[in-house]
């Protein structure tokens, strides 16, 4: 049966690749400055990757809704166990449409701008950023095949896709010795014991020491010996507000890690956080991004999907931010949309 599925997939992939090559649809996603704003994992398990393709298994139990993700490439899928699927916007979480995906069915899509287009026109175009829910009575399973027809850019190797971008690494440890883990070639932006405000000490999940690092292309390719219980979340920063450099000042890096509920309007939640930078003057710097851990190292992020880092000139400024009315209003909106979160503050390295 898998041989038949593979043959059907191969035929669909050829059609999708030809369509994408003719339309030049990959030009946007292969732009080195194009960093995903959402998690780019489009399946539940990556089975294979080479310079031209990525193969995923996608399994959705009945009644389960997956969080928003972004399709960076054209793709095809072959249904191994069919069901009915509902598609939701990643921006506002609203239902877009539902469709039947029966066992043995194959579909192919190409990316055009910010939309995915069914090459047969059987279903309407939908955002490249979306979530999916299995609304049928049985489990759903498919084999998903991504094509890279325009350039040989490995999907999981973000260091190669974004050669001009520095990565951020949030590294948290539960003892001082583990906190001294050497990250070869990395620039240490902040490194200290936890300095959370007293009201947020309970949000550290037992971690006591933290670092915020910047990794260039060469540092990204090196893998340090990470302690088993350490937390590592890598992300490519979307810079909203540049804190610049301040001589002789140990500023606070306020690091928030979150995992959204599947039905969360992620785009709106992120926009709300960004909006605080225009309302609270103490926020001197702000950057954020979805997880970009290497393949096989995703579990080191302990289930967290996004990292947000705010820079404050002092702990007093951080406290002013926490008690600000705009912050309180946003937190009241954000928390009901989270499955999990943690807060960890560290001081800038000197």
Tab-separated table of C-alpha atoms in Angstrom:
chain	number	residue	atom	x	y	z
A	1	UNK	CA	0.000	0.000	0.000
A	2	UNK	CA	2.843	2.402	0.815
A	3	UNK	CA	4.330	1.719	-2.628
A	4	UNK	CA	1.019	2.744	-4.210
A	5	UNK	CA	0.886	5.845	-2.004
A	6	UNK	CA	4.439	6.755	-2.938
A	7	UNK	CA	3.655	6.396	-6.647
A	8	UNK	CA	0.586	8.609	-6.341
A	9	UNK	CA	2.604	11.144	-4.362
A	10	UNK	CA	5.425	11.183	-6.906
A	11	UNK	CA	3.001	11.929	-9.736
A	12	UNK	CA	1.391	14.769	-7.770
A	13	UNK	CA	4.770	16.199	-6.809
A	14	UNK	CA	5.900	16.396	-10.437
A	15	UNK	CA	2.756	18.380	-11.293
A	16	UNK	CA	3.186	20.670	-8.272
A	17	UNK	CA	6.881	21.246	-8.973
A	18	UNK	CA	6.232	22.109	-12.611
A	19	UNK	CA	3.457	24.528	-11.638
A	20	UNK	CA	5.597	26.182	-8.973
A	21	UNK	CA	8.599	26.512	-11.261
A	22	UNK	CA	6.486	28.114	-13.997
A	23	UNK	CA	4.839	30.564	-11.602
A	24	UNK	CA	7.980	31.402	-9.647
A	25	UNK	CA	5.962	30.911	-6.442
A	26	UNK	CA	9.057	30.060	-4.432
A	27	UNK	CA	10.696	33.442	-4.926
A	28	UNK	CA	9.073	34.796	-1.755
A	29	UNK	CA	9.885	31.920	0.571
A	30	UNK	CA	13.497	31.555	-0.603
A	31	UNK	CA	14.247	35.216	0.047
A	32	UNK	CA	16.995	35.171	2.742
A	33	UNK	CA	15.210	37.919	4.661
A	34	UNK	CA	11.939	35.943	4.834
A	35	UNK	CA	11.794	34.522	8.352
A	36	UNK	CA	8.721	32.519	9.407
A	37	UNK	CA	6.410	34.309	11.813
A	38	UNK	CA	4.775	31.011	12.733
A	39	UNK	CA	6.070	27.523	13.416
A	40	UNK	CA	7.235	26.036	10.077
A	41	UNK	CA	6.697	22.352	11.022
A	42	UNK	CA	3.870	21.252	8.724
A	43	UNK	CA	3.643	17.643	9.953
A	44	UNK	CA	3.850	15.708	13.201
A	45	UNK	CA	6.985	13.731	12.253
A	46	UNK	CA	9.630	14.546	9.661
A	47	UNK	CA	10.504	11.301	7.859
A	48	UNK	CA	13.101	12.489	5.347
A	49	UNK	CA	14.791	15.585	3.967
A	50	UNK	CA	17.231	16.213	1.146
A	51	UNK	CA	18.144	19.207	-1.007
A	52	UNK	CA	15.005	18.939	-3.112
A	53	UNK	CA	12.248	17.662	-0.833
A	54	UNK	CA	10.886	17.056	2.663
A	55	UNK	CA	8.619	14.146	3.626
A	56	UNK	CA	6.345	14.337	6.667
A	57	UNK	CA	3.852	12.146	8.456
A	58	UNK	CA	0.814	14.080	9.680
A	59	UNK	CA	-1.495	12.392	12.169
A	60	UNK	CA	-4.548	14.128	13.676
A	61	UNK	CA	-6.713	12.176	16.144
A	62	UNK	CA	-10.475	12.679	15.868
A	63	UNK	CA	-11.533	15.983	17.436
A	64	UNK	CA	-7.973	17.326	17.642
A	65	UNK	CA	-7.029	20.787	16.416
A	66	UNK	CA	-3.427	21.549	15.500
A	67	UNK	CA	-1.846	24.967	16.205
A	68	UNK	CA	-1.152	27.384	13.350
A	69	UNK	CA	1.833	26.626	11.123
A	70	UNK	CA	3.242	28.171	7.967
A	71	UNK	CA	3.824	26.419	4.654
A	72	UNK	CA	7.055	27.830	3.254
A	73	UNK	CA	7.038	25.484	0.247
A	74	UNK	CA	4.645	24.020	-2.299
A	75	UNK	CA	3.399	20.636	-1.147
A	76	UNK	CA	1.309	17.548	-1.877
A	77	UNK	CA	-0.278	15.029	0.456
A	78	UNK	CA	-1.626	11.499	0.090
A	79	UNK	CA	-4.294	10.404	2.566
A	80	UNK	CA	-3.570	7.138	4.395
A	81	UNK	CA	-6.564	7.357	6.765
A	82	UNK	CA	-9.343	9.692	5.672
A	83	UNK	CA	-11.584	12.092	7.573
A	84	UNK	CA	-13.130	15.558	7.357
A	85	UNK	CA	-10.810	18.500	8.026
A	86	UNK	CA	-11.579	22.087	9.033
A	87	UNK	CA	-9.143	24.886	8.179
A	88	UNK	CA	-8.695	27.894	10.484
A	89	UNK	CA	-6.917	31.223	10.076
A	90	UNK	CA	-3.633	31.533	11.945
A	91	UNK	CA	-4.214	35.263	12.287
A	92	UNK	CA	-7.594	35.396	14.025
A	93	UNK	CA	-8.371	31.696	14.629
A	94	UNK	CA	-11.643	31.847	12.647
A	95	UNK	CA	-12.987	28.941	10.595
A	96	UNK	CA	-12.309	29.307	6.854
A	97	UNK	CA	-13.807	26.129	5.356
A	98	UNK	CA	-14.052	22.352	5.800
A	99	UNK	CA	-13.438	19.601	3.256
A	100	UNK	CA	-13.458	15.821	2.960
A	101	UNK	CA	-10.089	14.075	2.635
A	102	UNK	CA	-10.950	10.421	1.908
A	103	UNK	CA	-8.488	7.532	2.141
A	104	UNK	CA	-6.393	7.236	-1.019
A	105	UNK	CA	-6.981	10.852	-2.069
A	106	UNK	CA	-4.042	13.028	-3.215
A	107	UNK	CA	-3.977	16.837	-3.362
A	108	UNK	CA	-1.304	19.355	-4.388
A	109	UNK	CA	-0.883	23.024	-3.509
A	110	UNK	CA	1.394	25.853	-4.620
A	111	UNK	CA	2.199	28.969	-2.678
A	112	UNK	CA	1.195	32.239	-4.337
A	113	UNK	CA	2.119	35.228	-2.203
A	114	UNK	CA	0.628	34.604	1.226
A	115	UNK	CA	-1.902	32.030	-0.018
A	116	UNK	CA	-1.897	28.319	-0.801
A	117	UNK	CA	-3.674	27.402	-4.044
A	118	UNK	CA	-5.058	23.965	-4.920
A	119	UNK	CA	-3.674	23.238	-8.406
A	120	UNK	CA	-6.978	21.586	-9.421
A	121	UNK	CA	-9.172	24.361	-8.013
A	122	UNK	CA	-11.238	21.827	-6.045
A	123	UNK	CA	-11.016	23.886	-2.851
A	124	UNK	CA	-10.647	27.679	-2.529
A	125	UNK	CA	-7.288	29.391	-1.845
A	126	UNK	CA	-6.424	29.631	1.843
A	127	UNK	CA	-3.701	31.377	3.906
A	128	UNK	CA	-0.258	29.755	4.005
A	129	UNK	CA	-0.506	30.314	7.753
A	130	UNK	CA	-3.351	28.201	9.114
A	131	UNK	CA	-4.419	25.584	11.623
A	132	UNK	CA	-6.302	22.343	10.952
A	133	UNK	CA	-8.826	20.326	12.977
A	134	UNK	CA	-10.008	16.779	12.384
A	135	UNK	CA	-13.782	17.178	12.641
A	136	UNK	CA	-14.531	13.640	11.449
A	137	UNK	CA	-15.301	10.563	13.535
A	138	UNK	CA	-12.037	8.686	12.923
A	139	UNK	CA	-8.322	9.432	13.084
A	140	UNK	CA	-6.684	11.169	10.121
A	141	UNK	CA	-3.259	10.356	8.684
A	142	UNK	CA	-1.439	11.557	5.595
A	143	UNK	CA	1.973	11.514	3.976
A	144	UNK	CA	2.963	15.094	3.105
A	145	UNK	CA	5.656	15.891	0.557
A	146	UNK	CA	7.191	19.387	0.257
A	147	UNK	CA	9.054	20.375	-2.896
A	148	UNK	CA	11.939	22.815	-3.275
A	149	UNK	CA	11.787	23.501	-7.013
A	150	UNK	CA	13.335	26.958	-7.084
A	151	UNK	CA	16.461	26.598	-4.955
A	152	UNK	CA	18.098	23.841	-2.959
A	153	UNK	CA	17.384	25.242	0.493
A	154	UNK	CA	17.030	22.648	3.302
A	155	UNK	CA	13.751	23.189	5.136
A	156	UNK	CA	15.068	22.276	8.570
A	157	UNK	CA	18.474	23.922	8.254
A	158	UNK	CA	17.525	27.508	9.007
A	159	UNK	CA	21.195	28.444	9.325
A	160	UNK	CA	21.538	27.913	5.587
A	161	UNK	CA	18.283	29.551	4.653
A	162	UNK	CA	19.009	32.673	6.677
A	163	UNK	CA	22.753	33.131	6.276
A	164	UNK	CA	22.468	36.844	7.040
A	165	UNK	CA	20.418	36.398	10.199
A	166	UNK	CA	21.713	35.883	13.727
A	167	UNK	CA	19.784	33.415	15.841
A	168	UNK	CA	18.791	33.957	19.466
A	169	UNK	CA	19.126	31.166	22.018
A	170	UNK	CA	17.341	31.159	25.355
A	171	UNK	CA	19.249	28.763	27.618
A	172	UNK	CA	17.987	27.970	31.115
A	173	UNK	CA	19.556	25.676	33.729
A	174	UNK	CA	18.628	24.419	37.184
A	175	UNK	CA	22.073	24.757	38.762
A	176	UNK	CA	25.124	26.976	38.480
A	177	UNK	CA	27.371	24.309	36.974
A	178	UNK	CA	24.983	23.610	34.084
A	179	UNK	CA	24.679	27.338	33.502
A	180	UNK	CA	28.370	27.376	32.558
A	181	UNK	CA	27.702	25.251	29.440
A	182	UNK	CA	30.004	26.514	26.712
A	183	UNK	CA	28.304	27.633	23.511
A	184	UNK	CA	31.230	27.757	21.099
A	185	UNK	CA	31.271	30.891	18.938
A	186	UNK	CA	28.165	32.411	20.517
A	187	UNK	CA	27.931	35.985	21.765
A	188	UNK	CA	26.506	36.177	25.287
A	189	UNK	CA	23.945	38.982	25.512
A	190	UNK	CA	22.762	38.243	29.064
A	191	UNK	CA	23.916	35.794	31.732
A	192	UNK	CA	22.907	35.681	35.398
A	193	UNK	CA	20.905	33.998	38.084
A	194	UNK	CA	17.197	34.604	37.877
A	195	UNK	CA	16.111	38.175	38.684
A	196	UNK	CA	12.346	37.858	38.242
A	197	UNK	CA	10.131	40.329	40.020
A	198	UNK	CA	8.806	38.834	43.277
A	199	UNK	CA	5.346	38.549	41.735
A	200	UNK	CA	6.744	36.355	38.925
A	201	UNK	CA	9.158	34.086	40.818
A	202	UNK	CA	6.556	31.312	40.537
A	203	UNK	CA	6.819	31.323	36.744
A	204	UNK	CA	10.401	30.004	36.431
A	205	UNK	CA	9.504	26.265	36.562
A	206	UNK	CA	12.457	25.594	38.821
A	207	UNK	CA	15.150	27.074	36.584
A	208	UNK	CA	17.660	29.214	38.459
A	209	UNK	CA	20.218	30.414	35.886
A	210	UNK	CA	19.742	31.772	32.383
A	211	UNK	CA	21.520	33.050	29.317
A	212	UNK	CA	20.457	34.870	26.176
A	213	UNK	CA	22.886	34.289	23.316
A	214	UNK	CA	23.317	35.438	19.734
A	215	UNK	CA	24.568	32.819	17.257
A	216	UNK	CA	25.925	33.629	13.813
A	217	UNK	CA	26.078	31.113	10.946
A	218	UNK	CA	29.219	29.365	12.209
A	219	UNK	CA	27.987	29.111	15.806
A	220	UNK	CA	24.643	27.700	14.700
A	221	UNK	CA	26.334	24.673	13.164
A	222	UNK	CA	27.994	23.724	16.455
A	223	UNK	CA	26.091	21.684	19.031
A	224	UNK	CA	27.127	22.123	22.678
A	225	UNK	CA	26.801	19.332	25.220
A	226	UNK	CA	23.472	20.403	26.722
A	227	UNK	CA	22.565	19.108	30.232
A	228	UNK	CA	19.556	16.791	30.176
A	229	UNK	CA	17.300	19.065	32.233
A	230	UNK	CA	18.333	22.321	30.550
A	231	UNK	CA	15.878	24.264	28.408
A	232	UNK	CA	16.957	25.519	24.985
A	233	UNK	CA	14.732	27.556	22.686
A	234	UNK	CA	16.279	28.927	19.489
A	235	UNK	CA	14.496	31.528	17.373
A	236	UNK	CA	15.226	34.009	14.616
A	237	UNK	CA	14.308	37.387	16.122
A	238	UNK	CA	11.671	39.627	14.629
A	239	UNK	CA	13.100	42.935	15.832
A	240	UNK	CA	10.278	45.301	16.793
A	241	UNK	CA	12.244	47.795	18.881
A	242	UNK	CA	16.030	48.007	19.029
A	243	UNK	CA	17.358	48.545	22.549
A	244	UNK	CA	20.780	49.586	21.248
A	245	UNK	CA	23.796	49.481	23.556
A	246	UNK	CA	24.235	51.168	26.913
A	247	UNK	CA	27.698	51.387	28.486
A	248	UNK	CA	27.985	50.571	32.177
A	249	UNK	CA	24.346	49.566	32.548
A	250	UNK	CA	23.227	46.042	33.460
A	251	UNK	CA	19.844	46.027	31.819
A	252	UNK	CA	17.170	43.398	32.350
A	253	UNK	CA	16.239	40.887	29.654
A	254	UNK	CA	12.649	39.790	30.346
A	255	UNK	CA	12.186	36.452	28.553
A	256	UNK	CA	8.705	34.999	28.093
A	257	UNK	CA	8.185	31.529	26.589
A	258	UNK	CA	4.706	30.394	25.562
A	259	UNK	CA	2.742	27.510	24.110
A	260	UNK	CA	-0.557	28.642	22.631
A	261	UNK	CA	-3.775	26.656	22.666
A	262	UNK	CA	-4.555	25.225	19.192
A	263	UNK	CA	-7.577	27.512	18.745
A	264	UNK	CA	-5.661	30.678	19.718
A	265	UNK	CA	-5.667	33.593	17.226
A	266	UNK	CA	-1.871	33.650	17.332
A	267	UNK	CA	-1.504	36.628	14.992
A	268	UNK	CA	-3.735	38.764	17.188
A	269	UNK	CA	-1.953	37.706	20.374
A	270	UNK	CA	1.470	38.577	18.936
A	271	UNK	CA	0.163	41.895	17.580
A	272	UNK	CA	-1.170	42.731	21.028
A	273	UNK	CA	2.224	42.077	22.625
A	274	UNK	CA	3.956	44.201	19.984
A	275	UNK	CA	1.417	46.959	20.602
A	276	UNK	CA	2.611	47.319	24.192
A	277	UNK	CA	5.874	48.846	22.888
A	278	UNK	CA	3.923	51.939	21.829
A	279	UNK	CA	2.104	52.221	25.164
A	280	UNK	CA	4.798	51.484	27.754
A	281	UNK	CA	7.893	53.673	27.457
A	282	UNK	CA	9.957	51.469	29.762
A	283	UNK	CA	10.088	48.795	27.018
A	284	UNK	CA	13.411	49.858	25.479
A	285	UNK	CA	13.758	46.803	23.238
A	286	UNK	CA	11.495	44.023	21.998
A	287	UNK	CA	12.025	40.984	19.764
A	288	UNK	CA	10.274	37.660	19.279
A	289	UNK	CA	10.080	34.567	17.093
A	290	UNK	CA	8.821	30.988	16.734
A	291	UNK	CA	10.967	28.024	17.729
A	292	UNK	CA	13.787	27.218	15.278
A	293	UNK	CA	15.572	24.404	17.134
A	294	UNK	CA	17.444	21.954	14.933
A	295	UNK	CA	15.748	18.752	13.851
A	296	UNK	CA	15.959	16.322	16.764
A	297	UNK	CA	16.479	19.081	19.337
A	298	UNK	CA	12.930	20.415	19.464
A	299	UNK	CA	12.219	18.584	22.720
A	300	UNK	CA	14.841	20.718	24.480
A	301	UNK	CA	12.355	23.619	24.246
A	302	UNK	CA	10.105	21.675	26.660
A	303	UNK	CA	7.041	22.190	24.475
A	304	UNK	CA	7.305	25.970	24.178
A	305	UNK	CA	6.592	27.390	20.724
A	306	UNK	CA	7.547	31.077	20.852
A	307	UNK	CA	10.057	33.277	22.625
A	308	UNK	CA	9.586	36.993	23.463
A	309	UNK	CA	12.390	39.156	24.860
A	310	UNK	CA	11.895	42.670	26.278
A	311	UNK	CA	14.772	44.901	27.383
A	312	UNK	CA	14.426	47.228	30.389
A	313	UNK	CA	17.037	49.707	31.603
A	314	UNK	CA	16.543	48.592	35.205
A	315	UNK	CA	14.558	46.304	37.469
A	316	UNK	CA	12.546	49.357	38.532
A	317	UNK	CA	11.527	49.919	34.895
A	318	UNK	CA	10.583	46.252	34.637
A	319	UNK	CA	8.349	46.620	37.692
A	320	UNK	CA	6.729	49.738	36.207
A	321	UNK	CA	5.954	47.698	33.090
A	322	UNK	CA	4.394	44.868	35.093
A	323	UNK	CA	1.997	47.185	36.929
A	324	UNK	CA	1.134	49.278	33.868
A	325	UNK	CA	-2.564	49.219	33.009
A	326	UNK	CA	-1.916	48.301	29.361
A	327	UNK	CA	0.172	45.299	30.437
A	328	UNK	CA	-2.537	44.109	32.798
A	329	UNK	CA	-5.196	44.347	30.104
A	330	UNK	CA	-3.049	42.392	27.653
A	331	UNK	CA	-2.212	39.662	30.179
A	332	UNK	CA	-5.915	39.193	30.905
A	333	UNK	CA	-6.460	38.602	27.192
A	334	UNK	CA	-3.353	36.456	26.660
A	335	UNK	CA	-3.414	33.964	29.539
A	336	UNK	CA	-6.733	32.267	28.603
A	337	UNK	CA	-5.158	31.523	25.197
A	338	UNK	CA	-2.116	29.717	26.616
A	339	UNK	CA	-1.538	26.050	27.341
A	340	UNK	CA	1.683	26.881	29.152
A	341	UNK	CA	4.108	29.744	29.736
A	342	UNK	CA	7.109	30.753	31.793
A	343	UNK	CA	8.924	33.968	32.608
A	344	UNK	CA	12.657	34.220	33.224
A	345	UNK	CA	14.579	37.487	33.681
A	346	UNK	CA	18.364	37.801	33.439
A	347	UNK	CA	20.841	40.677	33.525
A	348	UNK	CA	22.819	41.801	30.512
A	349	UNK	CA	26.403	40.548	30.254
A	350	UNK	CA	29.142	43.140	30.738
